[in-house]
Each structure stands twice: as structure tokens, then as C-alpha cells.
Coordinates of C-alpha atoms and ligand atoms in Angstrom, one line a residue:
X2 CA 104.2 82.8 86.0
X3 CA 105.1 80.5 83.2
X4 CA 102.2 79.3 81.1
X5 CA 99.8 79.9 78.2
X6 CA 100.0 83.2 76.5
X7 CA 97.0 85.5 76.8
X8 CA 95.9 88.9 75.8
X9 CA 94.6 89.6 79.3
X10 CA 96.3 92.4 81.3
X11 CA 96.7 93.1 85.0
X12 CA 95.0 96.4 85.5
X13 CA 95.7 98.4 88.7
X14 CA 92.8 100.6 89.9
X15 CA 92.4 102.7 93.0
X16 CA 92.4 106.2 94.3
X17 CA 95.1 108.7 93.6
X18 CA 98.1 108.2 95.9
X19 CA 97.7 104.4 96.0
X20 CA 101.1 104.0 94.3
X21 CA 99.6 102.4 91.1
X22 CA 102.4 103.8 88.8
X23 CA 105.3 102.6 91.0
X24 CA 103.6 99.2 91.6
X25 CA 102.9 98.8 87.9
X26 CA 106.6 99.4 87.0
X27 CA 107.8 96.9 89.6
X28 CA 105.2 94.4 88.6
X29 CA 106.0 94.7 84.9
X30 CA 109.6 93.9 85.8
X31 CA 108.6 90.9 87.9
X32 CA 106.2 89.5 85.3
X33 CA 108.6 90.4 82.5
X34 CA 105.9 92.3 80.6
X35 CA 105.4 95.9 79.5
X36 CA 104.1 98.3 82.1
X37 CA 101.9 101.3 81.1
X38 CA 100.6 104.2 83.0
X39 CA 97.5 105.9 81.6
X40 CA 98.2 109.2 83.2
X41 CA 101.7 109.4 81.8
X42 CA 100.5 108.3 78.3
X43 CA 97.7 110.9 78.4
X44 CA 100.2 113.6 79.3
X45 CA 102.3 112.6 76.3
X46 CA 99.2 112.7 74.0
X47 CA 98.1 116.0 75.3
X48 CA 101.5 117.5 75.2
X49 CA 101.2 119.0 78.7
X50 CA 100.5 117.9 82.3
X51 CA 97.1 116.9 83.5
X52 CA 97.1 119.9 85.9
X53 CA 97.6 122.1 82.9
X54 CA 94.8 120.3 81.0
X55 CA 92.4 121.1 84.0
X56 CA 93.5 124.8 83.8
X57 CA 93.1 125.0 80.0
X58 CA 90.0 123.0 79.3
X59 CA 88.5 121.8 82.7
X60 CA 87.9 118.3 84.1
X61 CA 85.3 117.3 81.5
X62 CA 87.6 117.6 78.6
X63 CA 90.3 115.7 80.6
X64 CA 87.8 112.9 81.3
X65 CA 86.8 112.6 77.7
X66 CA 90.5 112.3 76.6
X67 CA 91.2 109.8 79.4
X68 CA 88.2 107.6 78.5
X69 CA 89.4 107.4 74.9
X70 CA 92.9 106.5 75.8
X71 CA 92.0 103.9 78.5
X72 CA 89.5 102.2 76.2
X73 CA 92.1 101.9 73.5
X74 CA 94.6 100.4 76.0
X75 CA 92.1 97.9 77.3
X76 CA 90.8 97.0 73.8
X77 CA 94.3 96.4 72.5
X78 CA 94.9 94.1 75.4
X79 CA 92.0 91.8 74.4
X80 CA 89.8 89.7 76.6
X81 CA 90.6 86.0 76.5
X82 CA 89.8 85.6 80.1
X83 CA 92.1 82.9 81.6
X84 CA 95.7 81.9 81.5
X85 CA 98.8 82.4 83.5
X86 CA 100.7 84.8 81.3
X87 CA 99.6 88.4 81.1
X88 CA 100.0 90.8 78.1
X89 CA 100.9 93.8 80.2
X90 CA 100.4 95.7 83.4
X91 CA 98.3 98.9 83.2
X92 CA 98.0 101.5 85.9
X93 CA 94.8 103.5 85.5
X94 CA 94.2 107.0 86.5
X95 CA 92.1 107.0 89.7
X96 CA 89.0 108.6 88.1
X97 CA 89.0 106.7 84.9
X98 CA 86.6 104.1 86.2
X99 CA 83.9 106.8 86.4
X100 CA 83.3 106.1 82.7
X101 CA 80.9 103.2 82.1
X102 CA 82.8 102.5 78.8
X103 CA 86.0 102.0 80.8
X104 CA 84.2 99.8 83.4
X105 CA 82.8 97.6 80.6
X106 CA 86.2 97.4 78.9
X107 CA 87.7 96.0 82.1
X108 CA 85.8 92.8 81.8
X109 CA 88.1 89.9 81.0
X110 CA 91.1 91.6 82.4
X111 CA 92.4 90.9 85.9
X112 CA 91.6 94.0 88.0
X113 CA 93.5 94.7 91.1
X114 CA 92.3 97.4 93.6
X115 CA 95.1 99.0 95.5
X116 CA 93.2 100.1 98.6
X117 CA 95.0 103.1 100.1
X118 CA 93.8 104.8 103.3
X119 CA 92.7 108.3 102.2
X120 CA 94.7 109.9 105.1
X121 CA 97.9 108.3 103.7
X122 CA 97.0 109.4 100.1
X123 CA 96.3 112.9 101.3
X124 CA 99.6 113.1 103.1
X125 CA 101.4 111.8 100.0
X126 CA 99.8 114.2 97.5
X127 CA 98.5 117.5 98.8
X128 CA 101.9 119.1 99.5
X129 CA 103.1 118.6 95.9
X130 CA 100.2 120.6 94.5
X131 CA 100.5 118.7 91.2
X132 CA 97.1 117.0 91.5
X133 CA 94.2 119.3 90.8
X134 CA 91.9 117.1 92.9
X135 CA 94.1 117.0 95.9
X136 CA 93.9 120.6 97.0
X137 CA 90.8 120.7 99.2
X138 CA 90.9 118.2 102.0
X139 CA 87.2 117.7 102.5
X140 CA 86.6 117.4 98.7
X141 CA 89.4 114.9 98.5
X142 CA 88.0 112.7 101.3
X143 CA 84.5 112.9 99.8
X144 CA 85.8 111.8 96.4
X145 CA 87.7 108.9 98.0
X146 CA 84.5 107.7 99.7
X147 CA 82.4 108.1 96.5
X148 CA 84.8 106.2 94.3
X149 CA 85.5 103.4 96.8
X150 CA 82.3 101.5 95.9
X151 CA 83.2 101.5 92.2
X152 CA 86.7 100.1 92.9
X153 CA 85.2 97.4 95.1
X154 CA 82.6 96.4 92.5
X155 CA 85.3 96.1 89.8
X156 CA 88.1 94.4 91.8
X157 CA 89.1 90.8 91.2
X158 CA 91.8 91.3 93.8
X159 CA 92.0 93.6 96.8
X160 CA 95.5 94.5 98.0
X161 CA 96.2 97.0 100.7
X162 CA 97.9 100.2 99.4
X163 CA 101.0 101.8 100.9
X164 CA 101.3 102.7 104.5
X165 CA 102.7 105.9 105.8
X166 CA 106.3 104.8 104.9
X167 CA 105.2 104.4 101.2
X168 CA 107.1 101.1 100.8
X169 CA 105.8 99.2 97.8
X170 CA 107.7 95.9 98.2
X171 CA 105.0 94.2 100.2
X172 CA 102.3 95.5 97.8
X173 CA 104.1 94.1 94.8
X174 CA 104.4 90.8 96.6
X175 CA 100.7 90.7 97.4
X176 CA 99.7 91.6 93.8
X177 CA 102.1 89.0 92.4
X178 CA 100.6 86.3 94.6
X179 CA 97.0 87.5 93.8
X180 CA 97.5 87.4 90.1
X181 CA 99.3 84.0 90.2
X182 CA 96.4 82.5 92.1
X183 CA 93.6 84.2 90.2
X184 CA 95.0 83.1 86.9
X185 CA 94.3 79.5 88.0
X186 CA 91.1 80.2 89.9
X187 CA 87.6 79.6 88.6
X188 CA 86.1 82.7 86.9
X189 CA 84.4 84.9 89.4
X190 CA 86.8 84.1 92.3
X191 CA 87.9 87.1 94.2
X192 CA 91.0 87.4 96.3
X193 CA 91.7 89.7 99.3
X194 CA 95.3 90.0 100.4
X195 CA 95.4 90.0 104.2
X196 CA 98.3 91.6 105.9
X197 CA 99.0 91.7 109.6
X198 CA 102.2 91.9 111.7
X199 CA 102.1 88.1 112.2
X200 CA 101.9 87.3 108.5
X201 CA 100.3 87.8 105.1
X202 CA 97.9 85.4 103.5
X203 CA 95.4 85.1 100.7
X204 CA 91.6 85.0 101.3
X205 CA 89.8 83.5 98.3
X206 CA 86.1 84.1 97.9
X207 CA 84.2 82.2 95.3
X208 CA 81.0 80.2 94.8
X209 CA 81.7 76.5 94.4
X210 CA 85.4 76.7 95.4
X211 CA 84.7 73.9 97.9
X212 CA 81.2 72.6 97.1
X213 CA 82.1 72.0 93.5
X214 CA 85.7 71.2 94.4
X215 CA 87.3 70.1 91.2
X216 CA 91.0 70.0 90.4
X217 CA 91.0 73.8 90.7
X218 CA 90.9 73.5 94.5
X219 CA 94.5 72.2 94.6
X220 CA 95.5 74.9 92.1
X221 CA 94.3 77.8 94.4
X222 CA 95.2 76.1 97.7
X223 CA 97.6 78.4 99.6
X224 CA 100.0 75.5 100.3
X225 CA 101.2 72.8 97.9
X226 CA 99.5 69.7 99.1
X227 CA 102.2 67.6 97.6
X228 CA 104.9 69.2 99.8
X229 CA 102.8 70.0 102.9
X230 CA 100.4 67.2 103.8
X231 CA 97.0 68.4 104.9
X232 CA 95.2 67.1 108.0
X233 CA 91.6 68.0 108.4
X234 CA 89.9 69.0 111.6
X235 CA 86.2 69.4 111.4
X236 CA 83.0 68.6 113.4
X237 CA 80.7 65.7 112.9
X238 CA 78.1 67.7 111.1
X239 CA 80.3 69.5 108.6
X240 CA 82.6 66.5 108.1
X241 CA 79.7 64.4 107.1
X242 CA 78.4 67.1 104.7
X243 CA 81.7 68.3 103.1
X244 CA 84.6 66.3 104.3
X245 CA 84.9 64.4 101.1
X246 CA 85.2 67.5 99.0
X247 CA 88.7 68.0 100.3
X248 CA 89.8 64.8 98.5
X249 CA 90.2 67.1 95.5
X250 CA 93.4 68.3 97.2
X251 CA 94.8 64.8 97.0
X252 CA 95.0 62.3 99.8
X253 CA 94.5 63.8 103.3
X254 CA 96.8 62.5 106.0
X255 CA 93.7 62.1 108.1
X256 CA 90.5 63.7 109.4
X257 CA 89.3 64.2 112.9
X258 CA 85.7 65.2 113.6
X259 CA 84.9 66.6 117.0
X260 CA 81.4 66.9 118.3
X261 CA 79.4 69.9 116.9
X262 CA 78.9 73.0 119.0
X263 CA 80.5 75.3 121.5
X264 CA 80.6 72.7 124.3
X265 CA 83.3 70.9 122.3
X266 CA 85.7 73.9 122.2
X267 CA 87.6 72.5 125.0
X268 CA 91.1 71.4 126.1
X269 CA 89.8 67.8 125.9
X270 CA 89.1 68.3 122.2
X271 CA 92.4 70.0 121.7
X272 CA 94.2 67.0 123.3
X273 CA 92.4 64.7 120.9
X274 CA 93.6 66.7 117.9
X275 CA 97.2 67.0 119.2
X276 CA 97.4 63.3 119.8
X277 CA 95.9 62.4 116.5
X278 CA 98.4 64.8 114.8
X279 CA 101.2 63.0 116.6
X280 CA 99.8 59.6 115.8
X281 CA 99.8 60.5 112.1
X282 CA 103.4 61.7 112.3
X283 CA 102.5 65.3 111.3
X284 CA 105.5 67.6 111.2
X285 CA 105.9 71.4 110.9
X286 CA 106.1 71.1 107.1
X287 CA 102.6 69.8 107.1
X288 CA 99.4 71.8 107.7
X289 CA 96.0 71.7 109.4
X290 CA 92.8 72.4 107.5
X291 CA 90.0 73.8 109.7
X292 CA 86.8 72.8 107.9
X293 CA 83.8 74.2 109.9
X294 CA 82.3 77.0 111.9
X295 CA 84.0 79.2 114.5
X296 CA 84.3 76.4 117.0
X297 CA 86.3 74.2 114.6
X298 CA 88.3 77.3 113.4
X299 CA 89.2 78.4 116.9
X300 CA 90.1 74.9 118.1
X301 CA 92.0 73.7 115.0
X302 CA 93.8 77.1 114.8
X303 CA 94.8 76.7 118.5
X304 CA 96.1 73.1 117.9
X305 CA 98.0 74.3 114.8
X306 CA 99.5 77.2 116.8
X307 CA 100.7 74.9 119.6
X308 CA 101.5 71.5 118.0
X309 CA 105.3 71.3 117.7
X310 CA 105.1 75.1 118.5
X311 CA 103.2 75.9 115.4
X312 CA 102.3 74.6 112.0
X313 CA 100.3 76.3 109.3
X314 CA 96.5 76.3 109.2
X315 CA 94.2 76.9 106.2
X316 CA 90.7 77.8 107.2
X317 CA 87.6 76.7 105.2
X318 CA 84.8 78.5 107.1
X319 CA 81.4 76.9 106.8
X320 CA 79.1 79.2 108.9
X321 CA 78.3 82.8 108.5
X322 CA 80.1 83.6 111.7
X323 CA 83.2 82.1 110.4
X324 CA 83.0 83.5 106.8
X325 CA 82.5 87.1 108.0
X326 CA 84.6 87.0 111.2
X327 CA 86.2 84.1 113.0
X328 CA 88.3 82.7 110.2
X329 CA 90.3 85.9 109.9
X330 CA 92.7 87.7 112.2
X331 CA 94.5 84.8 113.9
X332 CA 92.7 84.6 117.2
X333 CA 92.5 81.0 118.2
X334 CA 91.6 79.2 121.5
X335 CA 89.4 77.1 123.6
X336 CA 86.9 77.8 126.5
X337 CA 87.4 77.0 130.1
X338 CA 84.4 76.3 132.4
X339 CA 85.4 79.5 134.2
X340 CA 85.5 81.8 131.1
X341 CA 85.3 81.9 127.4
X342 CA 88.3 81.8 125.1
X343 CA 90.6 81.8 128.2
X344 CA 93.3 79.7 126.7
X345 CA 94.6 80.5 123.2
X346 CA 97.2 81.9 120.9
X347 CA 97.5 84.4 118.0
X348 CA 98.2 82.4 114.9
X349 CA 97.5 83.9 111.5
X350 CA 96.3 81.5 108.9
X351 CA 98.2 80.4 105.8
X352 CA 95.1 81.2 103.8
X353 CA 91.3 81.2 104.0
X354 CA 89.0 79.7 101.4
X355 CA 85.4 81.1 101.5
X356 CA 82.7 79.4 99.5
X357 CA 79.3 81.0 100.2
X358 CA 77.6 78.0 98.8
X359 CA 78.5 76.1 102.0
X360 CA 75.9 78.3 103.8
X361 CA 73.1 76.6 101.9
X362 CA 73.0 73.7 104.3
X363 CA 73.3 75.9 107.4
X364 CA 70.1 75.8 109.5
X365 CA 68.2 79.1 109.5
X366 CA 68.8 79.6 113.3
X367 CA 72.6 79.4 112.7
X368 CA 72.3 81.9 109.8
X369 CA 70.4 84.2 112.0
X370 CA 73.0 83.9 114.8
X371 CA 75.8 84.5 112.3
X372 CA 74.0 87.6 111.0
X373 CA 74.6 89.2 114.4
X374 CA 78.4 89.3 113.6
X375 CA 77.3 91.0 110.3
X376 CA 75.3 93.5 112.4
X377 CA 78.2 94.1 114.8
X378 CA 80.6 94.7 111.9
X379 CA 78.1 97.1 110.3
X380 CA 77.8 99.1 113.5
X381 CA 81.6 99.3 113.7
X382 CA 82.1 100.2 110.0
X383 CA 79.1 102.5 109.5
X384 CA 78.7 103.8 105.9
X385 CA 77.3 101.6 103.2
X386 CA 77.5 98.4 105.1
X387 CA 75.4 99.8 108.0
X388 CA 72.9 101.4 105.5
X389 CA 72.4 98.0 103.8
X390 CA 72.2 96.0 107.0
X391 CA 70.0 98.4 108.9
X392 CA 67.5 98.9 106.1
X393 CA 67.1 95.1 105.7
X394 CA 68.3 95.2 102.1
X395 CA 70.0 92.0 102.9
X396 CA 67.9 88.8 102.7
X397 CA 66.8 87.4 106.1
X398 CA 67.6 84.0 104.6
X399 CA 71.0 83.5 103.3
X400 CA 69.9 80.7 100.9
X401 CA 71.2 83.1 98.3
X402 CA 74.1 84.1 100.4
X403 CA 75.0 87.7 99.8
X404 CA 78.6 87.8 98.7
X405 CA 78.9 91.5 98.8
X406 CA 78.1 91.5 102.6
X407 CA 80.5 88.7 103.3
X408 CA 83.3 90.5 101.4
X409 CA 82.6 93.8 103.1
X410 CA 82.6 92.3 106.6
X411 CA 85.7 90.3 106.2
X412 CA 87.6 93.2 104.6
X413 CA 86.5 95.4 107.5
X414 CA 87.8 92.9 110.0
X415 CA 91.1 92.5 108.1
X416 CA 91.6 96.3 107.9
X417 CA 91.2 96.5 111.7
X418 CA 93.5 93.6 112.4
X419 CA 96.1 95.0 110.0
X420 CA 96.3 98.1 112.3
X421 CA 96.5 96.2 115.5
X422 CA 96.9 92.4 115.4
X423 CA 97.2 91.9 119.2
X424 CA 94.3 93.8 120.6
X425 CA 96.5 96.6 122.0
X426 CA 94.1 99.3 120.7
X427 CA 92.1 99.6 117.5
X428 CA 91.3 95.8 117.3
X429 CA 89.3 96.1 120.5
X430 CA 86.4 97.7 118.5
X431 CA 85.7 94.2 117.2
X432 CA 84.7 93.3 120.8
X433 CA 81.6 95.5 120.6
X434 CA 78.8 93.6 122.4
X435 CA 81.2 90.7 123.3
X436 CA 81.9 91.5 127.0
X437 CA 78.4 90.9 128.1
X438 CA 77.9 88.4 125.2
X439 CA 80.7 86.2 126.4
X440 CA 79.5 86.6 130.0
X441 CA 76.1 85.3 129.0
X442 CA 77.6 82.3 127.2
X443 CA 79.8 81.5 130.3
X444 CA 77.0 82.0 132.8
X445 CA 74.7 79.8 130.9
X446 CA 77.2 77.0 130.5
X447 CA 77.9 77.5 126.7
X448 CA 74.7 75.5 126.0
X449 CA 71.7 78.0 126.2
X450 CA 72.6 80.4 123.4
X451 CA 74.5 80.3 120.2
X452 CA 77.5 82.6 120.1
X453 CA 75.8 85.1 117.8
X454 CA 72.6 85.1 119.9
X455 CA 74.6 86.0 123.0
X456 CA 76.5 88.7 121.1
X457 CA 73.1 90.2 120.0
X458 CA 72.1 90.5 123.7
X459 CA 75.6 91.9 124.4
X460 CA 75.1 94.5 121.7
X461 CA 71.9 95.6 123.4
X462 CA 73.7 96.0 126.7
X463 CA 76.6 97.9 125.0
X464 CA 74.1 100.3 123.4
X465 CA 72.4 100.9 126.7
X466 CA 75.7 101.6 128.3
X467 CA 76.5 104.0 125.5
X468 CA 73.4 105.9 126.1
X469 CA 72.4 105.2 122.5
X470 CA 68.7 104.3 123.2
X471 CA 67.4 105.1 119.7
X472 CA 70.1 102.9 118.1
X473 CA 69.4 100.2 120.7
X474 CA 65.8 100.2 119.7
X475 CA 66.7 99.9 116.0
X476 CA 69.1 97.0 116.7
X477 CA 66.4 95.3 118.9
X478 CA 63.9 95.5 116.1
X479 CA 66.5 94.0 113.6
X480 CA 67.3 91.2 116.0
X481 CA 63.6 90.5 116.6
X482 CA 62.8 90.5 112.9
X483 CA 65.2 87.5 112.6
X484 CA 63.7 85.7 115.5
X485 CA 66.8 86.4 117.7
X486 CA 66.5 86.8 121.4
X487 CA 66.3 90.3 122.7
X488 CA 65.8 89.5 126.4
X489 CA 67.2 87.0 128.9
X490 CA 63.7 86.4 130.2
X491 CA 63.7 82.6 130.3
X492 CA 67.4 81.9 130.5
X493 CA 67.6 80.8 134.2
X494 CA 70.5 83.0 134.9
X495 CA 70.8 85.9 137.4
X496 CA 72.0 89.5 136.9
X497 CA 74.7 88.8 139.5
X498 CA 76.0 85.8 137.6
X499 CA 76.3 87.8 134.3
X500 CA 77.9 90.8 136.0
X501 CA 80.4 88.5 137.8
X502 CA 81.2 86.7 134.5
X503 CA 81.7 90.1 132.8
X504 CA 84.3 91.0 135.4
X505 CA 86.4 87.9 134.3
X506 CA 86.5 89.2 130.7
X507 CA 90.0 88.8 129.2
X508 CA 90.2 92.5 128.3
X509 CA 90.5 93.3 132.0
X510 CA 94.0 94.2 133.1
X511 CA 95.2 93.7 136.7
X512 CA 92.6 94.8 139.3
X513 CA 91.2 97.5 137.1
X514 CA 87.6 97.6 135.7
X515 CA 86.8 95.8 132.5
X516 CA 87.2 98.2 129.6
X517 CA 84.0 98.4 127.5
X518 CA 83.6 99.1 123.8
X519 CA 80.9 101.7 123.5
X520 CA 79.3 103.3 120.4
X521 CA 78.1 106.9 119.7
X522 CA 76.6 105.9 116.3
X523 CA 77.3 103.6 113.3
X524 CA 81.0 103.9 112.5
X525 CA 81.7 105.8 115.7
X526 CA 83.0 103.3 118.3
X527 CA 85.1 104.0 121.4
X528 CA 87.4 101.6 123.1
X529 CA 88.6 101.3 126.7
X530 CA 85.6 102.9 128.3
X531 CA 85.3 102.4 132.0
X532 CA 81.8 101.3 133.1
X533 CA 80.7 101.3 136.8
X534 CA 79.1 98.2 138.2
X535 CA 75.7 99.9 138.8
X536 CA 75.5 100.9 135.2
X537 CA 76.4 97.4 134.0
X538 CA 73.8 95.9 136.4
X539 CA 71.2 98.2 135.0
X540 CA 72.0 97.2 131.5
X541 CA 71.7 93.5 132.4
X542 CA 68.5 94.1 134.3
X543 CA 67.1 95.7 131.2
X544 CA 67.9 92.5 129.3
X545 CA 66.1 90.5 132.0
X546 CA 62.8 92.1 131.4
X547 CA 60.9 90.6 128.5
Ligands
NAD620 N1 88.5 83.8 116.5 C1 87.7 84.8 116.3 O1 88.1 85.9 116.0 C2 86.2 84.6 116.5 C3 85.3 85.6 116.1 C4 84.0 85.3 116.3 C5 83.5 84.1 116.9 N2 84.4 83.2 117.3 C6 84.0 81.9 117.9 O2 83.2 81.2 116.9 C7 82.4 80.3 117.6 C8 81.0 80.4 117.0 O3 81.1 80.0 115.7 P1 79.8 79.4 114.9 O4 78.7 80.2 115.1 O5 80.3 79.2 113.5 O6 79.5 78.0 115.6 P2 79.8 76.5 115.3 O7 81.2 76.3 114.8 O8 79.5 75.8 116.5 O9 78.8 76.1 114.1 C9 77.4 76.2 114.4 C10 76.7 74.9 114.1 O10 76.5 74.8 112.7 C11 77.0 73.5 112.2 N3 77.5 73.8 110.8 C12 78.6 74.5 110.5 N4 78.7 74.6 109.2 C13 77.6 74.1 108.6 C14 77.1 73.9 107.3 N5 77.7 74.5 106.3 N6 75.9 73.3 107.1 C15 75.3 72.7 108.2 N7 75.7 72.9 109.4 C16 76.8 73.5 109.7 C17 78.0 73.1 113.1 O11 78.1 71.7 113.1 C18 77.4 73.6 114.5 O12 76.5 72.7 114.9 C19 82.4 80.8 119.1 O13 83.2 79.8 119.8 C20 83.1 82.1 119.1 O14 83.8 82.4 120.2 C21 85.8 83.4 117.1

């Protein structure tokens, strides 16, 4: 990180057990700057351990001393805001951000949230008995949930904390990448470090990253456009609106615009892309840019996965579906007339650039359809996301696209994918509503419903199969309030056709029944649930009635 000197520091925040002290030390070495640890400095100042301070004077006295010290550290470090060289790395005690003075003092520094799974943190800490707040399991988990929102609010970068093995090398790599990119990014840009078995990559979220596309775009681009030539795949609509913005990267090798919409997510379109890549002489050192919605992302990702057995792809999602869901996690593919997403590959992106401003030109009906993926994610995640989505706190119109919701949804998806990239278990939760949803899309020839609209109907079927009638009614109301279909009344499709298409779902193994994802309540999703044909038929019949 050579560059201009700055007084700005990299500040690590996160719950106890996230490994902040170790990461700070290693980061300090890598950046060649001083690394400080507020807990250790406080113990020096107090002349005894934090545990002892709790015993002698209680938590309140500890918090007051901590606030004083952390504010001093952050003030000394200054607040010049930009630049590629950092003054120091500071690991903050997990609870220090409870102080509004500390939160205010963080402004101008680069704040990295090390996001540790509370189960891992508990396993790391409780046996040592050195942490006064890690003695009671329930209190520990409640505290983790309570603080999470504050960490999220303050974070410029989100990096997954240690796994059960406690290895910090990957974390340090992620933080180094994050601070390197954010140092060059427009102010207000946030970075999520995505990590899955198939690869790690940065996700940048920032208003204007693409729509205002200045020189900064090349600076934050995940690959060096001088060394790896970009080829853009888009659709006719998005290409006409935003294709030119990518010129900020330097000259593109070429652009190919497919027709807009699901009916173009085909092998024929893939062949066009492959042949165009070949005609342009693209090699594996070059990369594909997928500029568009989920259709472009799935198709371009698939072409990138297969052309010369794989070249990198950078996603620039332009619909709500793509910004909250499809651009992440590496599932790529095309539809067959027989069934949806039947041919494809897992191929993690080299990076994702999310500019919520792109949604301004998205037609209302597409926003509404995309909102169904938000609703699905909220049902899976439960907690604050569900509370916000289900109480309609989120604007029906995304004209002022809600960045918090986009971030929350994409982080939920990335967390699930990190646990299970290839759909062997946990990732299946993401298919909530999709078995019947995909069947509806296939049975209606990919032309009657938008993907999100079909998933909305699929959610209603899944809720009925789950016996969650009250929740089904709430979801139905939410869909209806956005003008989304809640019945198949006029779709010219039979129950039998949908049931038959459901049976061809890719999740089915051998001759066995299609395993369903069912839900007991927000945040409580079950995978691999057998459903008998009569129950499925009844759920589809319910959708048939207006
Ligand atoms: N890979 C995954 O994990 C995953 C997850 C969810 C959905 N998907 C797939 O995503 C697809 C649906 O994606 P979608 O809903 O984004 O559909 P889409 O890509 O067809 O886009 C919808 C429409 O909006 C237009 N559009 C896109 N961006 C625009 C913008 N900024 N301004 C104006 N118009 C714009 C497009 O031209 C298109 O007509 C489905 O094929 C689904 O299977 C994949």
C-alpha cells in the first residue's frame, strides 16, 4: 500500500472472540505500521486485568475508562479521510462502540467489522474464564445479537471472522484487500469480503460506483483492466442505458447484448456469447463483465465458467433480484424448455460491484418482483431483516433504494454460501419457495411471470405445505400490497402441469421425492422435507383459486 501519508487508521471492531488482537498484529506487520490493542492498553493503564476491574469497580467504571482511552487513540490518529497509507491499526474492545463518543470518533477512519459466528466465539472464550461477559451462555448470545447492529452500522468493510479452526491468515488477507480497495474508493463505499470454498472475492456497494463511473471505477475494479481485458455481456435494455459507463475501465474488448428477459437465458444465447468471445480472441487471462439482471448474470457467468474451461467474471448487477441475490454465490446456468436452470456450473465471481443507483431506471413491476427475493431472504434470516420487511418499513418503491436492505440480504446469502457452496445442505434454505416457483415458470413457458412473481407464488405454496397458515396470510398481504400475483387464477396452466414440473426440480435425487424447504417461522427454515403428492396438489389448487 504505497501512497500518500494519512492520519487515518484501520480500526477493527467486532464481538469478543473475533480475533481482533491477533489480526491487528498481523495486519500491522503487513502494512508496516504500529498495531495497538485497546484492551491491552487499558490493562496497562489500570494496572490490572479487565476481569479484575469488573470485580473491583464493576462494568460501568470499566466502560468509562475504556471510552476515555479509545477516544484518545482515535483522536490522535486524526481524520483526514482518504489516502492509501494508514497511520496505525487499532483493535477495539468489543463493547467500546456502545459509547456514542467512540462511535462519533470513528468517522474518518477505516472501520473493519470482523464478523464472528457467536458459536465460534463462545467456544473460543468461555472455557478460559478470563472474560467476565463470557460466562453465561444465554447472556453472551443476547449480547452478540444486540451489538451486531451497531457493528454493521459502523462498518466500512465486513470480513468474516475466524472459523472453528481459528486460522487468521485468510482474515488478514481479506482485510488487506478490503483496506487496499477502500482507500481508493469513493467515500461511502462499503466492502463485503465474500468467502466460499470455490474462492474469495470483494463485493463493493456504493451509490454512483457505476452510474457516475469516473476514474475511480478502474481503481476499485477487482481485476486490472490493463492486464485482464474486459468483455461485457449485457442485455439490450441495460446495455443501452449503462453500457457506456464501463468505458471508464478503459477500452472494452467488446460488448454483446442479448435480448432482454428470461426467454433469452438459453443455450442459443450462450453459444452466441462463446462464439463472440472466440472471435475476439479472449483468453483465460481476460475476463467477462456481466452487466444486467439475473438473466445476464446467470448466462454470462455460465459462459465464463465454460469458455476455455473457465475465465473470471465480474458481476455488475442492475436489478433488485441480482443485487440482493443472483450475483452472489456462484450459481450460473441456462434454462431448457424442459426445466429451469437445468444446465449450469458453479463459478464464483472475481468480484461484484453493486450500485443501488442503477435501480432508479428499473420499472416498478421489476422492483416489485425483485422485492420477493428480499422477502424470501427475510423469511430465511428472521430477526431485524424480517421485522423491517414485514412491517413495511421498506419503501414500496425503490426509487430511493434502501442500501441497508441490499447489504443485509447479500450478506445473508454470502453467509449461507460460505457454509455450503454446492447445495449439499445449508444452502438449500435459499430455495425456499423456488421448487413450485420454478415449476410455475417452466409450466408457463418462462413468459407469463417474472422470476420474482413466480417465487412469490412458490412461497405461498411452501407456507401452506409448512402448515404456517398465519404466516402465509401475512406474506399474501405483503405480496398483494405490492401488486404481486397471489393466485394462478388466469395463468392458463393446470395443477397437474405444475405438479409434474415440480417433480423435475433439480433438487430431486434418483427416483426419490423432491425435497422441499419448509418454514416454521421467520428464521426457522427446514431443508430436505419430503412432501407427498396429494399435499403438493392441494397447495397448488389453493393457488388456483382467486
Ligand atoms: N444464480 C442465482 O443464484 C440466482 C438467484 C436468483 C435468481 N436467479 C435468476 O435470475 C433471473 C431473474 O433475474 P431478474 O429478475 O434480474 O431478471 P432480468 O435479468 O430478466 O431483468 C428483468 C428486466 O429488467 C431489465 N433491466 C435490468 N436492469 C435494469 C435497469 N437498471 N433499468 C431498467 N431495466 C433494467 C432487463 O432488461 C429485463 O427486461 C432468473 O433467471 C433467475 O433464475 C439466479
